[in-house]
């Protein structure tokens, strides 16, 4: 689901989505889908979560330029 990208001469890295996925409002598959995320979207992981049904989730923030303005939510949950 993710590709780790390291920047030359730096220890900074980011995760990039490598396929289309959905951002959910909570770590439950029946929760409301907030938006779709395209491949290559940079993300930051806030925390991980194991659901009662055994599924694994990441609470993420989309890592866009702080100057980019969007009407879509930039935080939510990804099922991994």
Short mmCIF file of N, CA and C in Angstrom, two decimals:
data_model
loop_
_atom_site.label_atom_id
_atom_site.label_comp_id
_atom_site.label_asym_id
_atom_site.label_seq_id
_atom_site.Cartn_x
_atom_site.Cartn_y
_atom_site.Cartn_z
N UNK A 1 0.82 -1.20 0.00
CA UNK A 1 0.00 0.00 0.00
C UNK A 1 0.85 1.26 0.00
N UNK A 2 2.09 1.19 0.51
CA UNK A 2 2.90 2.39 0.63
C UNK A 2 4.30 2.19 0.07
N UNK A 3 4.89 3.29 -0.37
CA UNK A 3 6.27 3.33 -0.82
C UNK A 3 6.97 4.36 0.05
N UNK A 4 8.11 4.00 0.61
CA UNK A 4 8.87 4.94 1.42
C UNK A 4 9.86 5.66 0.51
N UNK A 5 9.86 6.97 0.56
CA UNK A 5 10.75 7.76 -0.28
C UNK A 5 11.74 8.50 0.61
N UNK A 6 13.02 8.27 0.39
CA UNK A 6 14.07 8.97 1.12
C UNK A 6 14.60 10.09 0.25
N UNK A 7 14.89 11.21 0.87
CA UNK A 7 15.43 12.35 0.15
C UNK A 7 16.95 12.34 0.25
N UNK A 8 17.64 12.62 -0.85
CA UNK A 8 19.10 12.60 -0.91
C UNK A 8 19.71 13.49 0.16
N UNK A 9 20.71 12.94 0.86
CA UNK A 9 21.44 13.72 1.86
C UNK A 9 20.63 14.05 3.10
N UNK A 10 19.54 13.33 3.34
CA UNK A 10 18.69 13.65 4.48
C UNK A 10 18.12 12.37 5.07
N UNK A 11 17.83 12.42 6.35
CA UNK A 11 17.18 11.27 7.00
C UNK A 11 15.66 11.40 6.92
N UNK A 12 15.16 12.47 6.29
CA UNK A 12 13.72 12.68 6.16
C UNK A 12 13.14 11.71 5.13
N UNK A 13 12.04 11.11 5.46
CA UNK A 13 11.36 10.22 4.52
C UNK A 13 9.86 10.48 4.60
N UNK A 14 9.17 10.06 3.58
CA UNK A 14 7.72 10.19 3.56
C UNK A 14 7.15 8.91 2.98
N UNK A 15 5.88 8.65 3.21
CA UNK A 15 5.21 7.51 2.62
C UNK A 15 4.35 8.01 1.48
N UNK A 16 4.33 7.23 0.41
CA UNK A 16 3.50 7.55 -0.74
C UNK A 16 2.55 6.38 -0.97
N UNK A 17 1.30 6.68 -1.26
CA UNK A 17 0.36 5.61 -1.60
C UNK A 17 0.75 5.07 -2.97
N UNK A 18 0.60 3.77 -3.16
CA UNK A 18 0.96 3.19 -4.46
C UNK A 18 -0.25 2.64 -5.21
N UNK A 19 -1.46 2.92 -4.70
CA UNK A 19 -2.68 2.53 -5.40
C UNK A 19 -3.81 3.44 -4.93
N UNK A 20 -4.93 3.39 -5.62
CA UNK A 20 -6.10 4.15 -5.19
C UNK A 20 -6.62 3.55 -3.90
N UNK A 21 -6.97 4.38 -2.95
CA UNK A 21 -7.54 3.90 -1.69
C UNK A 21 -8.51 4.94 -1.16
N UNK A 22 -9.26 4.56 -0.14
CA UNK A 22 -10.25 5.45 0.44
C UNK A 22 -9.82 5.89 1.83
N UNK A 23 -10.11 7.13 2.15
CA UNK A 23 -9.87 7.69 3.46
C UNK A 23 -11.20 7.63 4.21
N UNK A 24 -11.20 6.97 5.38
CA UNK A 24 -12.43 6.76 6.15
C UNK A 24 -12.48 7.66 7.38
N UNK A 25 -13.68 7.89 7.88
CA UNK A 25 -13.88 8.76 9.04
C UNK A 25 -13.49 8.08 10.35
N UNK A 26 -13.50 6.75 10.39
CA UNK A 26 -13.11 5.99 11.58
C UNK A 26 -12.58 4.63 11.15
N UNK A 27 -11.88 3.92 12.05
CA UNK A 27 -11.29 2.63 11.69
C UNK A 27 -12.28 1.47 11.70
N UNK A 28 -13.38 1.65 10.99
CA UNK A 28 -14.41 0.63 10.85
C UNK A 28 -14.81 0.64 9.37
N UNK A 29 -14.79 -0.51 8.72
CA UNK A 29 -15.04 -0.58 7.28
C UNK A 29 -16.42 -0.03 6.91
N UNK A 30 -17.37 -0.07 7.81
CA UNK A 30 -18.70 0.47 7.52
C UNK A 30 -18.80 1.98 7.73
N UNK A 31 -17.69 2.61 8.15
CA UNK A 31 -17.71 4.06 8.37
C UNK A 31 -17.79 4.82 7.04
N UNK A 32 -18.07 6.07 7.15
CA UNK A 32 -18.24 6.95 5.99
C UNK A 32 -16.90 7.19 5.28
N UNK A 33 -16.88 7.02 3.97
CA UNK A 33 -15.69 7.33 3.17
C UNK A 33 -15.62 8.84 2.98
N UNK A 34 -14.49 9.44 3.36
CA UNK A 34 -14.33 10.89 3.28
C UNK A 34 -13.87 11.35 1.90
N UNK A 35 -13.01 10.55 1.27
CA UNK A 35 -12.47 10.90 -0.05
C UNK A 35 -11.66 9.73 -0.59
N UNK A 36 -11.36 9.79 -1.88
CA UNK A 36 -10.44 8.83 -2.50
C UNK A 36 -9.06 9.45 -2.56
N UNK A 37 -8.05 8.59 -2.45
CA UNK A 37 -6.66 9.05 -2.51
C UNK A 37 -6.00 8.40 -3.71
N UNK A 38 -5.34 9.20 -4.51
CA UNK A 38 -4.69 8.73 -5.73
C UNK A 38 -3.30 8.16 -5.44
N UNK A 39 -2.81 7.27 -6.31
CA UNK A 39 -1.44 6.77 -6.17
C UNK A 39 -0.45 7.94 -6.19
N UNK A 40 0.58 7.83 -5.38
CA UNK A 40 1.60 8.87 -5.32
C UNK A 40 1.31 9.98 -4.33
N UNK A 41 0.20 9.87 -3.60
CA UNK A 41 -0.15 10.89 -2.61
C UNK A 41 0.75 10.72 -1.38
N UNK A 42 1.45 11.79 -0.97
CA UNK A 42 2.29 11.70 0.23
C UNK A 42 1.44 11.75 1.50
N UNK A 43 1.79 10.92 2.48
CA UNK A 43 1.05 10.87 3.74
C UNK A 43 2.00 10.84 4.93
N UNK A 44 1.49 11.26 6.08
CA UNK A 44 2.19 11.12 7.36
C UNK A 44 1.31 10.25 8.25
N UNK A 45 1.91 9.28 8.92
CA UNK A 45 1.17 8.38 9.81
C UNK A 45 1.11 9.01 11.20
N UNK A 46 -0.11 9.10 11.72
CA UNK A 46 -0.33 9.63 13.07
C UNK A 46 -0.30 8.50 14.09
N UNK A 47 -1.01 7.40 13.78
CA UNK A 47 -1.01 6.22 14.66
C UNK A 47 -1.54 5.01 13.90
N UNK A 48 -1.32 3.84 14.45
CA UNK A 48 -1.89 2.62 13.87
C UNK A 48 -2.94 2.08 14.84
N UNK A 49 -3.83 1.24 14.30
CA UNK A 49 -4.94 0.72 15.11
C UNK A 49 -5.30 -0.67 14.64
N UNK A 50 -5.52 -1.57 15.59
CA UNK A 50 -6.04 -2.90 15.28
C UNK A 50 -7.50 -2.93 15.68
N UNK A 51 -8.36 -3.18 14.71
CA UNK A 51 -9.80 -3.20 14.94
C UNK A 51 -10.21 -4.49 15.63
N UNK A 52 -11.40 -4.50 16.25
CA UNK A 52 -11.90 -5.68 16.95
C UNK A 52 -12.03 -6.89 16.03
N UNK A 53 -12.20 -6.64 14.71
CA UNK A 53 -12.33 -7.75 13.76
C UNK A 53 -10.98 -8.22 13.22
N UNK A 54 -9.88 -7.65 13.74
CA UNK A 54 -8.55 -8.05 13.33
C UNK A 54 -7.96 -7.25 12.18
N UNK A 55 -8.72 -6.32 11.62
CA UNK A 55 -8.18 -5.51 10.52
C UNK A 55 -7.24 -4.43 11.06
N UNK A 56 -6.27 -4.05 10.23
CA UNK A 56 -5.26 -3.06 10.61
C UNK A 56 -5.55 -1.73 9.90
N UNK A 57 -5.40 -0.64 10.62
CA UNK A 57 -5.69 0.69 10.11
C UNK A 57 -4.55 1.65 10.44
N UNK A 58 -4.42 2.68 9.63
CA UNK A 58 -3.50 3.78 9.91
C UNK A 58 -4.30 5.08 9.95
N UNK A 59 -4.10 5.85 11.01
CA UNK A 59 -4.66 7.20 11.08
C UNK A 59 -3.61 8.09 10.41
N UNK A 60 -3.98 8.78 9.33
CA UNK A 60 -3.00 9.51 8.53
C UNK A 60 -3.43 10.95 8.30
N UNK A 61 -2.44 11.72 7.90
CA UNK A 61 -2.66 13.09 7.44
C UNK A 61 -2.03 13.19 6.06
N UNK A 62 -2.75 13.74 5.11
CA UNK A 62 -2.18 13.95 3.78
C UNK A 62 -1.10 15.00 3.90
N UNK A 63 0.04 14.74 3.32
CA UNK A 63 1.22 15.59 3.48
C UNK A 63 1.38 16.54 2.29
N UNK A 64 0.38 17.39 2.09
CA UNK A 64 0.43 18.36 1.00
C UNK A 64 1.15 19.62 1.46
N UNK A 65 1.58 20.41 0.52
CA UNK A 65 2.18 21.71 0.80
C UNK A 65 1.20 22.50 1.66
N UNK A 66 1.72 23.15 2.69
CA UNK A 66 0.86 23.89 3.61
C UNK A 66 0.11 25.03 2.92
N UNK A 67 0.56 25.44 1.75
CA UNK A 67 -0.12 26.50 1.01
C UNK A 67 -1.30 25.98 0.19
N UNK A 68 -1.35 24.68 -0.01
CA UNK A 68 -2.44 24.09 -0.80
C UNK A 68 -3.74 24.15 0.02
N UNK A 69 -4.77 24.66 -0.59
CA UNK A 69 -6.07 24.76 0.08
C UNK A 69 -7.01 23.75 -0.56
N UNK A 70 -7.66 22.97 0.27
CA UNK A 70 -8.58 21.95 -0.23
C UNK A 70 -9.84 21.97 0.61
N UNK A 71 -10.96 21.71 -0.02
CA UNK A 71 -12.21 21.60 0.71
C UNK A 71 -12.44 20.17 1.19
N UNK A 72 -11.59 19.23 0.77
CA UNK A 72 -11.71 17.83 1.18
C UNK A 72 -10.93 17.60 2.48
N UNK A 73 -11.38 16.66 3.30
CA UNK A 73 -10.66 16.34 4.54
C UNK A 73 -9.23 15.89 4.24
N UNK A 74 -8.29 16.28 5.10
CA UNK A 74 -6.90 15.86 4.90
C UNK A 74 -6.42 14.89 5.98
N UNK A 75 -7.30 14.48 6.88
CA UNK A 75 -6.99 13.48 7.90
C UNK A 75 -8.07 12.41 7.89
N UNK A 76 -7.66 11.19 8.21
CA UNK A 76 -8.63 10.10 8.29
C UNK A 76 -7.92 8.78 8.47
N UNK A 77 -8.63 7.70 8.19
CA UNK A 77 -8.15 6.33 8.42
C UNK A 77 -8.04 5.57 7.10
N UNK A 78 -6.92 4.85 6.95
CA UNK A 78 -6.70 3.96 5.81
C UNK A 78 -6.66 2.54 6.30
N UNK A 79 -7.37 1.64 5.62
CA UNK A 79 -7.30 0.21 5.94
C UNK A 79 -6.07 -0.37 5.25
N UNK A 80 -5.24 -1.09 6.00
CA UNK A 80 -4.03 -1.68 5.40
C UNK A 80 -4.12 -3.20 5.40
#
